[in-house]
Amino acid sequence: MTIKVGIPKTLFYYNYYPMIETFFDELGVEVVTSDSTSRKVIDAGVREALADACVPIKVFFGHVQTIKDKVDYLFIPRVVCLNKKTIYCPKFLALSDMIKHSLDGLPEIIDNRIDVRGNHFAVWKTFYHIGKRFSNSKCKIFKAYLKAKGNLSKYQDLVKEGYLPSVAMTILKNNNSKQKMSHNYSLRFAVLGYPYIVYDNYVSVNLLTKLNHLGVETVTLEQLPDTWVNKANTMLPKDMFWTFSDKVLRSSYHFFEHGGVDGIIHLTAFGCGPDSMVDKYMELKSKQYPDIPFMSVTIDEHSGEAGLATRLEAFVDMVKRKKEADVNA
Amino acid sequence: MRKVTFPHMGHSYIAFKMAMEEMGNEVIIPPRPGKETLDLGVKYAPEFACLPYKVLLGTYLQTVAKGMDTIVTSGGVGPCRAGHYAHLHQAILHNLGYNVNLICFEPPKRHPIDFYRKVQSLNNAKLSISSIIKLLKRGWHKLKALDHMEKLSHQIRPRELKRGTTSKVYLQAQRWLDEARTHTEIKVAEAEGVKAFNDIPQDSERKVIKVGLVGEIYVLLEPASNLEIEETLGHMGVEVERSLFLTGWTVDNLQKNTEELMTVTEAAQPYLPELIGGHGRDTIGHTVIYGKRKFDGVIQIAPFTCIPEIVARTILPKVSKLHDIPVLTFFLDEQTGKAGMVTRLEAFVDLLKRKKQNISISQTATTLN
Ligand code: SF4
Ligand code: SF4
């Protein structure tokens, strides 16, 4: 029987799944993902100790709870730092600890630590240590790692071309020729937020699709060229410490300063610590650039379709009217 | 002359006030955070900012109305939101039209030059470096004496015969220390304080239970932000030991009572090996140690949305089980009411008392056999 490794379909999934899947595939390990987020998944994660946590962590617990019995290993690496500058949200740093000490009946957890600060080959080394559980051949692990990396960059390119993660993953998997995306959009919005909120249709209450239906093309964080994001100067005396927060803030500054979109939406989750700062900085920045309408949307477990739809419609209408007025002026 | 203020964190303002004044600044004493402070903070702070952030913003808005023009604060160690507090506070104040200066100290060991420059910008009295060092030492001395008083209040309050005496003595001792300016005066005031505490009539028969208080630093150190949880517990006959003081925690206590001497980090290691900012790991470590020291219970207090404490919260049930020590958590925000807190505390204290009784009954039972 093949060994099965479980990957929760949330958090890092949207950024790194193709890499992880390829790596395990090459080692002959079967990868099992949890189902897409749903009410059922969320309910499975509910527990008293989590009452005050942010929505994404509750969702994560649900995903783990729903796959833990179907797999031999759970893949929850401790990702500390991948860019030598910023670290991940403290909750990410302690994911495996939180899981280990609050759920029972867990399979073995792969929780190797990745921190590239002061170590050039940290990512490879971590993958090597993970691979050793499943193969004795360093060579085989190395090949798997290279192929995984290759797949990751193919995936990232697809996302940069504008494909949503789910679509990009299908293209990558089936070697599909890319379908041309031809739509007539009259507006273009930047939707900034953490990938596990923006791309999770259940958590985001279908925000991206809703905007598309309203005739709005959306640009997300992962589509932006890294150089833009890195160059954007936030002028803060201290950088945001957290990788995703730093990216969201920088890209918002980029759009405020350089335009290119008709509106900016900050999508954030109820109970998120870092976002309380990020959102305020964005709001203060938006006051300096009244030309680009800004809206922040907070999602919680009970966000209703109707409420969000109404808010989005009103915002889109406002932007449309403003654009028309600008054209006529 | 600069008109400075700084965060109100328990009694520490008494020592900071002395240091700032002697360096030639006018001090606008930060008011004890109250409803007005919180209302102001809530109005202008981001909704999900942590409680300390809102309290401090409120404090600055209250003092700016009194002419405050400079905020002196610290960036906080460890990567957490506190590192961004000061700057975002300033940005919000600017946006409201208040042009206040910000002097935000970073740990001197890592940024010595920056530290020196900031000290100098506050040094309007043109003190020499050696006088500044002496002043800082005196400030530290005062802070230690103040912390000593607070610890005594924690020990004596649950045993006082007349409810409220301890709190009165503690206030009095703070006033004495406020007036003391030299090392000798501080020593005398401290001794007076100790004597006053010892003179409080106590009920030596009372069965007192011991609870460790862990959590986030600001809500631990500022009673107004934790709805005076220590006083409330004291009045319920609970001796509180707080895990954190500005001048460090009770090392001697640790050495006396734990067979295996372990640091807080070591104690937390099996549960939370990663540094996660704030005091999340300390919360775990202290709980383990309180468990080993056979405390009756532990209470965790933290601001709502506090990242490291939420992580700690999810792990604490396991620590509680393995070390057989009940743990109660309060996440505090502007809506937390005192009545609700008291009810939950009473239930918890009841549970601890019953647990303790059962243990002593079963112990007597075994000795009788
Ligand atoms: S960044 Fe925010 S939403 Fe994400 S895990 Fe941390 S607190 Fe939760
Ligand atoms: S430790 Fe908690 S209260 Fe302090 S800055 Fe971090 S999140 Fe806020």
XYZ file of C-alpha atoms and ligand atoms in Angstrom:
714
model
C 0.000 0.000 0.000
C 1.319 3.411 -0.815
C 2.018 5.821 1.918
C -0.334 8.776 2.070
C 0.554 12.323 3.023
C -2.233 14.742 3.833
C -2.137 18.382 2.764
C -4.752 20.727 4.207
C -6.289 22.733 1.391
C -5.656 26.118 2.939
C -2.874 28.475 4.094
C 0.226 27.561 2.051
C -1.787 25.396 -0.331
C -2.432 28.239 -2.738
C 1.216 29.209 -2.970
C 3.060 25.922 -2.855
C 0.800 22.964 -3.507
C 2.145 22.132 -7.000
C 5.649 21.976 -5.568
C 4.705 19.739 -2.660
C 2.585 17.446 -4.778
C 5.330 16.927 -7.367
C 7.912 16.277 -4.698
C 5.914 13.553 -3.002
C 4.743 12.127 -6.316
C 8.312 11.637 -7.428
C 9.056 9.790 -4.223
C 6.132 7.479 -4.773
C 4.121 8.943 -1.954
C 0.442 9.574 -2.489
C -0.771 13.059 -1.780
C -4.230 13.536 -0.322
C -5.724 16.968 0.029
C -8.675 17.868 2.168
C -11.886 18.914 0.467
C -12.460 22.527 -0.398
C -13.578 24.635 2.510
C -17.254 24.265 3.330
C -19.522 24.696 6.303
C -18.807 21.074 7.160
C -15.050 21.614 7.146
C -15.333 24.709 9.298
C -17.640 23.007 11.789
C -15.203 20.131 12.127
C -12.567 22.530 13.425
C -14.676 24.250 16.041
C -13.363 23.972 19.593
C -13.454 26.151 22.637
C -9.739 26.877 22.729
C -10.025 28.434 19.288
C -12.924 30.710 20.070
C -10.798 33.828 19.785
C -8.619 32.811 16.841
C -8.821 34.338 13.384
C -11.050 32.702 10.791
C -8.222 31.165 8.692
C -6.814 29.296 11.691
C -10.246 27.926 12.523
C -10.583 26.863 8.909
C -7.157 25.216 9.072
C -8.187 23.171 12.109
C -11.241 22.022 10.180
C -9.149 20.875 7.244
C -6.781 18.950 9.473
C -9.639 17.379 11.356
C -11.280 16.159 8.151
C -8.206 14.470 6.649
C -6.257 13.298 9.644
C -7.878 9.856 9.648
C -7.312 9.247 5.954
C -3.545 9.627 5.847
C -0.306 8.290 7.326
C 1.353 11.668 7.602
C 0.205 15.253 7.872
C 2.286 17.867 6.110
C 2.491 20.954 8.324
C 6.019 22.303 7.962
C 7.167 25.126 10.195
C 7.786 27.812 7.612
C 9.573 30.648 9.352
C 11.257 32.695 6.659
C 11.628 32.226 2.910
C 13.005 35.558 1.759
C 15.678 36.408 4.339
C 13.670 39.446 5.415
C 10.236 38.794 6.769
C 8.814 35.932 8.779
C 5.356 34.418 8.648
C 2.544 35.313 11.014
C 3.246 33.920 14.505
C 0.294 31.609 14.118
C 1.951 30.044 11.080
C 5.089 29.539 13.115
C 3.205 27.522 15.659
C 0.713 25.681 13.448
C 1.995 22.197 14.153
C 2.272 22.915 17.886
C -1.305 24.108 18.041
C -2.498 21.050 16.148
C -0.390 18.576 18.107
C -1.521 19.808 21.478
C -5.180 20.145 20.736
C -6.283 17.316 18.447
C -6.256 13.629 19.340
C -5.634 10.645 17.134
C -3.205 12.373 14.828
C -0.949 10.630 12.335
C 2.733 11.551 12.349
C 3.245 15.216 11.518
C 5.916 16.358 9.083
C 6.818 19.633 10.723
C 10.343 20.339 9.545
C 11.447 23.896 9.961
C 12.391 26.161 7.067
C 14.297 29.347 7.726
C 16.526 30.675 4.973
C 18.167 33.329 7.090
C 21.859 32.544 7.257
C 21.525 29.374 5.228
C 21.549 29.384 1.439
C 20.383 25.848 0.984
C 17.809 25.782 3.742
C 14.920 24.900 1.448
C 16.760 22.003 -0.174
C 17.977 20.770 3.207
C 14.478 20.763 4.597
C 13.175 18.894 1.588
C 16.041 16.438 1.940
C 15.118 15.769 5.559
C 11.500 15.321 4.618
C 12.429 13.080 1.681
C 14.603 10.842 3.848
C 11.504 9.494 5.510
C 10.438 8.028 2.196
C 13.599 7.285 0.249
C 17.176 6.274 0.931
C 18.504 7.772 -2.232
C 19.749 11.319 -1.900
C 19.929 11.444 -5.661
C 16.280 10.532 -6.037
C 15.269 13.107 -3.451
C 17.324 15.740 -5.195
C 15.709 14.977 -8.534
C 12.291 15.140 -6.949
C 13.186 18.454 -5.403
C 14.395 19.895 -8.715
C 11.301 18.749 -10.518
C 9.140 20.180 -7.729
C 10.895 23.503 -8.002
C 10.458 23.496 -11.756
C 6.782 22.853 -11.404
C 6.452 25.587 -8.861
C 7.886 28.182 -11.192
C 5.648 26.978 -14.029
C 2.724 27.358 -11.666
C 3.803 30.801 -10.549
C 4.114 31.897 -14.184
C 0.595 30.736 -14.897
C -0.705 32.638 -11.911
C 1.147 35.744 -13.046
C -0.565 35.410 -16.408
C -3.822 35.849 -14.578
C -5.025 32.292 -13.989
C -6.568 31.615 -10.623
C -4.731 28.967 -8.594
C -7.366 26.309 -9.181
C -7.249 26.871 -12.951
C -3.472 27.086 -13.032
C -3.225 23.795 -11.161
C -5.521 22.057 -13.643
C -3.590 23.397 -16.603
C -0.364 22.246 -15.045
C -1.709 18.827 -14.257
C -3.382 17.971 -17.544
C -0.850 19.767 -19.663
C -3.841 21.572 -21.046
C -3.260 24.191 -23.579
C -4.249 27.410 -21.957
C -7.634 28.676 -22.860
C -7.656 32.256 -23.911
C -9.288 34.388 -21.363
C -11.433 36.801 -23.229
C -13.802 38.878 -21.216
C -15.149 42.310 -21.525
C -14.464 44.040 -18.308
C -15.137 47.698 -17.882
C -13.263 48.080 -14.603
C -10.140 46.712 -12.999
C -9.734 46.260 -9.232
C -6.835 45.183 -7.141
C -8.063 42.652 -4.585
C -5.390 42.547 -1.928
C -5.342 40.043 0.869
C -3.816 36.792 2.012
C -3.989 34.014 -0.613
C -5.793 31.658 1.765
C -8.590 34.191 2.056
C -8.705 35.615 -1.463
C -8.577 32.281 -3.330
C -10.725 30.255 -0.966
C -14.163 30.722 -2.483
C -15.975 29.694 0.655
C -14.018 31.963 2.962
C -14.085 34.914 0.569
C -17.792 34.375 -0.100
C -16.924 34.218 -3.811
C -15.700 37.758 -3.853
C -13.630 37.400 -7.031
C -16.437 35.773 -9.013
C -18.921 38.322 -7.741
C -16.709 41.117 -8.992
C -16.283 39.415 -12.378
C -20.033 39.205 -12.715
C -20.258 42.902 -12.041
C -17.919 43.499 -14.953
C -14.777 43.934 -12.907
C -11.455 42.374 -13.752
C -9.483 41.492 -10.640
C -5.770 41.655 -9.974
C -4.423 39.749 -7.018
C -1.182 39.812 -5.107
C 0.297 36.726 -6.732
C -0.166 38.182 -10.198
C 2.106 41.119 -9.577
C 5.726 41.078 -10.686
C 7.926 40.605 -7.631
C 9.998 43.630 -8.591
C 7.000 45.922 -8.222
C 6.215 44.628 -4.833
C 9.776 44.718 -3.600
C 10.388 48.178 -4.945
C 7.344 49.767 -3.412
C 8.557 51.835 -0.527
C 6.262 51.984 2.404
C 8.314 54.677 4.118
C 7.690 52.997 7.409
C 10.524 53.219 9.893
C 10.158 49.489 10.412
C 9.158 46.922 7.858
C 6.094 44.870 8.462
C 7.541 41.773 10.082
C 5.200 39.344 8.380
C 5.655 38.139 4.828
C 2.079 38.205 3.585
C 1.238 41.425 5.430
C 4.323 43.106 4.040
C 3.360 42.087 0.502
C -0.209 43.275 0.853
C 0.896 46.629 2.197
C 3.591 47.151 -0.407
C 1.385 46.233 -3.319
C -1.312 48.593 -2.088
C 1.254 51.390 -1.977
C 2.285 50.477 -5.488
C -1.259 50.798 -6.786
C -1.974 54.014 -4.921
C 1.175 55.617 -6.273
C 1.251 54.218 -9.798
C -2.420 53.669 -10.561
C -3.327 51.018 -13.090
C -6.507 50.026 -11.303
C -9.874 51.692 -10.806
C -10.271 50.612 -7.235
C -8.585 48.752 -4.405
C -10.250 46.239 -2.117
C -8.558 44.976 1.008
C -9.956 41.593 1.891
C -9.295 40.652 5.498
C -10.460 38.080 7.999
C -12.203 38.670 11.297
C -9.765 38.435 14.170
C -6.607 38.838 12.086
C -3.935 40.536 14.182
C -1.514 41.845 11.565
C -4.304 43.159 9.361
C -5.467 45.668 11.924
C -2.221 47.526 11.246
C -2.039 46.844 7.519
C -5.574 48.035 6.990
C -5.031 51.258 8.913
C -1.879 52.061 6.957
C -3.787 51.437 3.734
C -6.640 53.631 4.871
C -4.280 56.470 5.783
C -2.521 56.088 2.439
C -5.812 56.100 0.553
C -6.579 59.505 2.023
C -3.590 60.887 0.144
C -4.853 59.345 -3.096
C -8.565 60.081 -3.230
C -8.565 59.285 -6.954
C -8.449 55.572 -6.311
C -11.455 54.414 -4.304
C -10.559 52.063 -1.487
C -12.725 49.646 0.414
C -11.919 47.126 3.066
C -13.976 43.975 3.459
C -13.832 41.896 6.625
C -14.967 38.307 6.326
C -16.094 36.161 9.224
C -17.496 32.635 9.485
C -20.991 33.921 9.140
C -20.538 36.382 6.313
C -23.635 36.198 4.186
C -23.736 36.202 0.396
C -26.383 38.886 0.288
C -24.659 41.408 2.511
C -21.415 41.209 0.616
C -23.109 41.372 -2.779
C -24.869 44.577 -1.826
C -21.692 46.199 -0.600
C -19.771 45.212 -3.698
C -22.502 46.459 -6.016
C -22.578 49.805 -4.272
C -18.811 50.124 -4.466
C -18.681 49.134 -8.138
C -21.465 51.596 -8.963
C -19.628 54.349 -7.191
C -16.415 53.619 -9.079
C -18.290 53.449 -12.389
C -19.951 56.788 -11.835
C -16.689 58.322 -10.821
C -14.991 56.985 -13.928
C -17.719 58.358 -16.166
C -17.526 61.727 -14.476
C -13.756 61.746 -14.951
C -14.161 60.965 -18.657
C -16.723 63.708 -19.130
C -14.758 66.265 -17.212
C 10.621 72.782 27.386
C 9.307 69.530 26.002
C 5.987 68.399 27.339
C 6.291 64.657 27.430
C 4.053 61.752 28.181
C 4.461 57.973 28.052
C 2.304 54.868 28.345
C 0.592 54.343 31.680
C 1.621 50.898 32.857
C 0.644 50.356 36.450
C 2.812 52.265 38.891
C 5.814 52.531 36.570
C 4.834 56.094 35.668
C 6.185 57.152 39.052
C 9.719 56.159 38.106
C 9.477 57.416 34.510
C 8.158 60.730 35.744
C 11.207 61.220 37.950
C 13.626 60.417 35.136
C 11.907 62.682 32.614
C 11.592 65.581 35.022
C 15.193 65.469 36.127
C 16.259 65.516 32.494
C 14.476 68.832 32.205
C 11.147 67.939 30.665
C 7.687 68.886 31.738
C 5.780 65.672 32.320
C 2.114 65.448 31.423
C 1.335 62.479 33.635
C -0.642 59.911 31.671
C -3.996 59.532 33.424
C -4.938 56.139 34.768
C -6.745 54.583 31.799
C -10.475 54.903 32.285
C -13.621 54.933 30.265
C -12.726 58.182 28.546
C -9.326 56.816 27.535
C -10.846 53.719 26.051
C -13.642 55.572 24.288
C -11.132 57.856 22.598
C -8.888 54.960 21.666
C -11.705 52.870 20.276
C -12.974 55.779 18.247
C -9.731 56.353 16.367
C -7.927 53.011 16.437
C -8.415 50.188 13.948
C -11.236 47.924 15.062
C -9.070 44.843 15.523
C -6.109 46.578 17.094
C -5.223 44.963 20.383
C -6.549 46.544 23.566
C -3.186 48.030 24.659
C -2.997 49.807 21.321
C -6.370 51.416 21.918
C -5.604 52.323 25.519
C -2.341 53.998 24.524
C -3.935 55.921 21.680
C -6.583 57.101 24.119
C -3.876 58.109 26.579
C -2.092 60.171 23.939
C -5.302 61.875 22.886
C -6.053 62.750 26.510
C -2.598 64.165 27.120
C -2.377 65.999 23.807
C -5.383 67.977 24.966
C -3.273 69.070 27.928
C -0.469 70.320 25.727
C 1.621 67.159 25.395
C 3.994 67.445 22.424
C 6.284 64.437 22.773
C 5.529 60.756 23.247
C 8.260 58.665 24.835
C 7.795 54.961 24.428
C 9.514 51.760 23.461
C 9.232 49.669 20.342
C 8.810 46.456 22.214
C 10.993 43.451 21.705
C 10.150 40.493 19.577
C 8.307 40.751 16.333
C 4.798 41.681 17.211
C 2.403 44.432 16.530
C 3.799 46.457 19.427
C 6.783 47.169 17.194
C 4.499 49.192 14.960
C 2.358 50.744 17.629
C 4.222 53.957 18.121
C 4.587 54.796 14.484
C 0.972 54.100 13.687
C -0.106 56.108 16.741
C 1.875 59.033 15.439
C 0.397 58.655 11.963
C -3.127 58.640 13.385
C -2.400 61.671 15.568
C -0.958 63.543 12.572
C -4.006 62.662 10.566
C -6.122 64.240 13.321
C -4.004 67.362 13.136
C -1.769 66.850 16.160
C 1.894 67.239 15.366
C 3.462 65.324 18.183
C 7.039 64.133 18.316
C 7.788 60.530 18.929
C 10.791 59.193 20.768
C 10.649 55.456 20.525
C 13.377 53.549 22.345
C 14.718 50.311 20.946
C 16.682 47.844 23.084
C 19.956 49.673 23.890
C 22.047 46.553 23.484
C 21.183 46.269 19.821
C 21.011 49.949 18.962
C 23.415 51.734 21.317
C 23.933 54.859 19.210
C 20.276 55.273 18.495
C 19.607 54.882 22.216
C 22.194 57.518 23.092
C 20.779 59.975 20.566
C 17.279 59.557 21.852
C 18.372 60.031 25.445
C 20.163 63.200 24.427
C 17.117 64.603 22.688
C 15.287 64.319 25.992
C 18.191 65.771 27.933
C 17.071 69.379 28.113
C 18.721 69.834 31.482
C 22.056 69.106 29.773
C 23.030 66.492 32.312
C 26.396 64.833 31.863
C 26.472 61.248 30.714
C 27.472 60.032 34.134
C 24.592 61.878 35.757
C 22.226 60.349 33.251
C 23.506 56.890 34.052
C 23.090 57.618 37.746
C 19.598 58.900 37.119
C 18.650 55.785 35.202
C 19.995 53.646 38.033
C 17.935 55.597 40.510
C 14.881 55.178 38.301
C 15.491 51.431 38.251
C 15.890 51.374 42.021
C 12.566 53.125 42.376
C 10.904 50.738 39.979
C 12.228 47.774 41.936
C 10.931 49.225 45.177
C 7.537 49.814 43.579
C 7.416 46.248 42.286
C 8.320 45.046 45.771
C 5.305 46.895 47.165
C 3.040 45.391 44.568
C 4.242 41.872 45.341
C 3.530 42.443 49.021
C 0.047 43.610 48.166
C -0.543 40.364 46.271
C 0.553 38.319 49.272
C -1.238 40.190 52.004
C -4.516 41.186 50.362
C -6.116 37.704 50.563
C -5.318 37.583 54.292
C -6.366 41.090 55.344
C -8.969 41.246 58.109
C -10.628 44.358 56.810
C -11.302 44.387 53.120
C -9.551 47.244 51.330
C -6.757 47.890 53.830
C -4.068 46.448 51.594
C -5.062 48.499 48.582
C -4.951 51.619 50.746
C -1.493 50.800 52.063
C -0.262 50.056 48.548
C -1.459 53.466 47.352
C 0.185 55.111 50.321
C 3.454 53.318 49.632
C 3.340 54.488 46.022
C 2.969 58.052 47.222
C 5.953 57.717 49.560
C 8.053 56.336 46.748
C 6.880 59.055 44.421
C 8.278 61.651 46.793
C 11.581 59.823 47.338
C 14.241 61.136 44.984
C 17.595 59.916 46.288
C 18.745 56.351 46.811
C 18.550 56.813 50.583
C 15.070 58.265 50.367
C 13.946 55.399 48.166
C 15.339 52.891 50.677
C 13.626 54.613 53.570
C 10.329 54.815 51.698
C 10.585 51.154 50.767
C 11.238 50.170 54.396
C 8.300 52.297 55.532
C 6.165 50.553 52.954
C 7.206 47.095 54.097
C 6.410 48.034 57.664
C 3.004 49.405 56.733
C 2.187 46.196 54.877
C 3.301 44.060 57.801
C 1.146 46.092 60.144
C -1.997 45.186 58.254
C -4.129 43.004 60.547
C -4.267 39.558 58.998
C -6.294 36.446 59.471
C -3.702 33.706 59.767
C -6.368 30.979 59.783
C -7.794 31.807 56.381
C -7.377 29.146 53.729
C -5.741 30.975 50.886
C -5.360 29.504 47.429
C -2.553 30.411 45.071
C -3.003 31.386 41.474
C -0.385 32.291 38.879
C -1.192 35.124 36.503
C 0.236 34.846 32.991
C -0.330 36.568 29.666
C 0.405 39.628 27.632
C 2.619 42.247 29.228
C 0.466 45.349 29.004
C -2.720 43.877 30.395
C -0.653 42.168 33.093
C 1.025 45.370 34.206
C -1.847 47.843 33.963
C -4.603 47.017 36.465
C -6.988 49.462 34.812
C -6.808 47.419 31.620
C -7.462 44.093 33.344
C -10.352 45.368 35.462
C -8.190 45.081 38.595
C -8.112 41.331 38.393
C -5.428 41.047 41.086
C -7.403 43.076 43.575
C -10.600 41.205 42.758
C -8.867 37.868 43.276
C -7.252 39.085 46.476
C -10.645 39.933 47.879
C -11.791 36.411 47.033
C -9.023 35.019 49.199
C -6.627 34.267 46.376
C -2.933 34.986 46.547
C -1.781 36.020 43.105
C 1.702 35.582 41.748
C 2.188 37.533 38.582
C 4.626 36.096 36.059
C 5.874 39.423 34.818
C 7.188 42.616 36.331
C 9.013 45.411 34.532
C 12.032 44.706 36.685
C 11.963 40.994 35.904
C 10.219 38.100 37.478
C 10.753 36.367 40.744
C 13.878 34.366 40.130
C 14.486 33.521 43.774
C 11.009 32.112 44.069
C 11.729 29.847 41.188
C 14.897 28.523 42.693
C 13.437 27.855 46.069
C 10.455 25.907 44.999
C 11.218 23.932 41.870
C 13.265 20.841 42.341
C 14.507 20.910 38.824
C 15.673 24.369 38.105
C 14.404 25.302 34.690
C 14.029 28.478 32.746
C 10.714 29.536 31.349
C 11.918 28.827 27.838
C 12.988 25.327 28.779
C 9.643 24.737 30.391
C 7.851 25.821 27.235
C 10.106 23.850 24.905
C 8.057 20.649 24.591
C 4.960 22.633 23.749
C 6.129 25.641 21.792
C 9.723 25.439 20.583
C 9.418 28.466 18.318
C 9.731 32.089 19.404
C 6.454 33.653 18.344
C 6.780 37.218 19.558
C 5.085 38.925 22.447
C 5.030 36.715 25.527
C 3.258 33.689 24.104
C 6.033 31.292 24.937
C 6.417 32.688 28.457
C 2.729 32.111 29.037
C 3.239 28.411 28.350
C 6.511 28.192 30.278
C 5.180 29.937 33.367
C 2.100 27.757 33.409
C 4.298 24.657 33.384
C 6.364 26.047 36.242
C 3.322 27.063 38.286
C 2.095 23.532 37.766
C 5.355 22.074 39.045
C 5.255 24.411 42.014
C 1.814 23.005 42.840
C -0.120 26.206 42.469
C -3.880 25.784 42.648
C -4.542 27.377 39.291
C -3.403 29.692 36.521
C -5.200 32.590 34.889
C -4.197 33.839 31.469
C -5.131 37.357 30.496
C -4.602 38.797 27.050
C -6.043 41.339 24.687
C -8.604 40.115 22.190
C -6.872 39.343 18.837
C -3.490 39.083 20.576
C -1.595 36.789 18.222
C 0.916 35.069 20.520
C -1.571 34.619 23.334
C -4.103 33.010 21.012
C -1.431 30.511 20.041
C -0.709 29.924 23.729
C -4.418 29.580 24.437
C -4.795 26.667 22.028
C -1.911 24.832 23.714
C -2.762 25.574 27.353
C -5.487 22.914 27.698
C -2.808 20.282 27.135
C -0.435 21.862 29.656
C -3.300 22.097 32.100
C -4.082 18.417 31.706
C -0.527 17.123 31.897
C 0.376 19.243 34.904
C -2.997 18.909 36.538
C -3.468 22.625 36.956
C -6.746 24.344 36.040
C -6.364 27.266 33.655
C -8.821 30.058 32.979
C -8.415 32.512 30.095
C -9.734 36.032 29.628
C -9.475 37.770 26.301
C -10.093 41.394 27.073
C -11.526 44.079 24.857
C -13.369 47.328 25.344
C -16.591 45.429 25.883
C -15.403 43.202 28.691
C -17.429 44.061 31.770
C -16.314 43.705 35.333
C -19.471 41.949 36.498
C -19.045 39.187 33.941
C -15.420 38.777 34.875
C -16.214 38.548 38.586
C -18.797 35.823 37.952
C -16.330 33.724 35.980
C -13.621 34.298 38.580
C -15.920 33.244 41.407
C -16.804 30.028 39.646
C -13.137 29.319 38.971
C -12.053 30.054 42.536
C -14.844 27.817 43.832
C -13.586 25.018 41.651
C -10.029 25.472 42.882
C -11.153 25.494 46.512
C -13.150 22.319 46.071
C -10.283 20.645 44.264
C -7.925 21.585 47.070
C -10.299 20.268 49.720
C -10.734 16.980 47.925
C -7.008 16.544 47.718
C -6.478 17.199 51.409
C -9.370 14.888 52.286
C -7.936 12.079 50.209
C -4.536 12.735 51.736
C -5.854 12.509 55.289
C -7.679 9.407 54.232
C -4.467 7.780 53.103
C -2.629 8.760 56.274
C -5.465 7.324 58.367
C -5.311 4.045 56.566
S -2.047 36.676 9.181
Fe -4.002 37.084 10.159
S -5.427 35.725 9.177
Fe -3.385 34.941 8.753
S -2.987 33.478 10.371
Fe -2.129 35.395 11.023
S -3.750 36.345 12.243
Fe -4.692 34.720 11.046
S 1.672 40.663 22.031
Fe -0.502 40.814 21.688
S -1.056 42.767 22.538
Fe 1.144 42.785 22.250
S 1.428 43.673 20.238
Fe 1.368 41.477 20.000
S -0.754 41.079 19.509
Fe -0.702 43.090 20.409
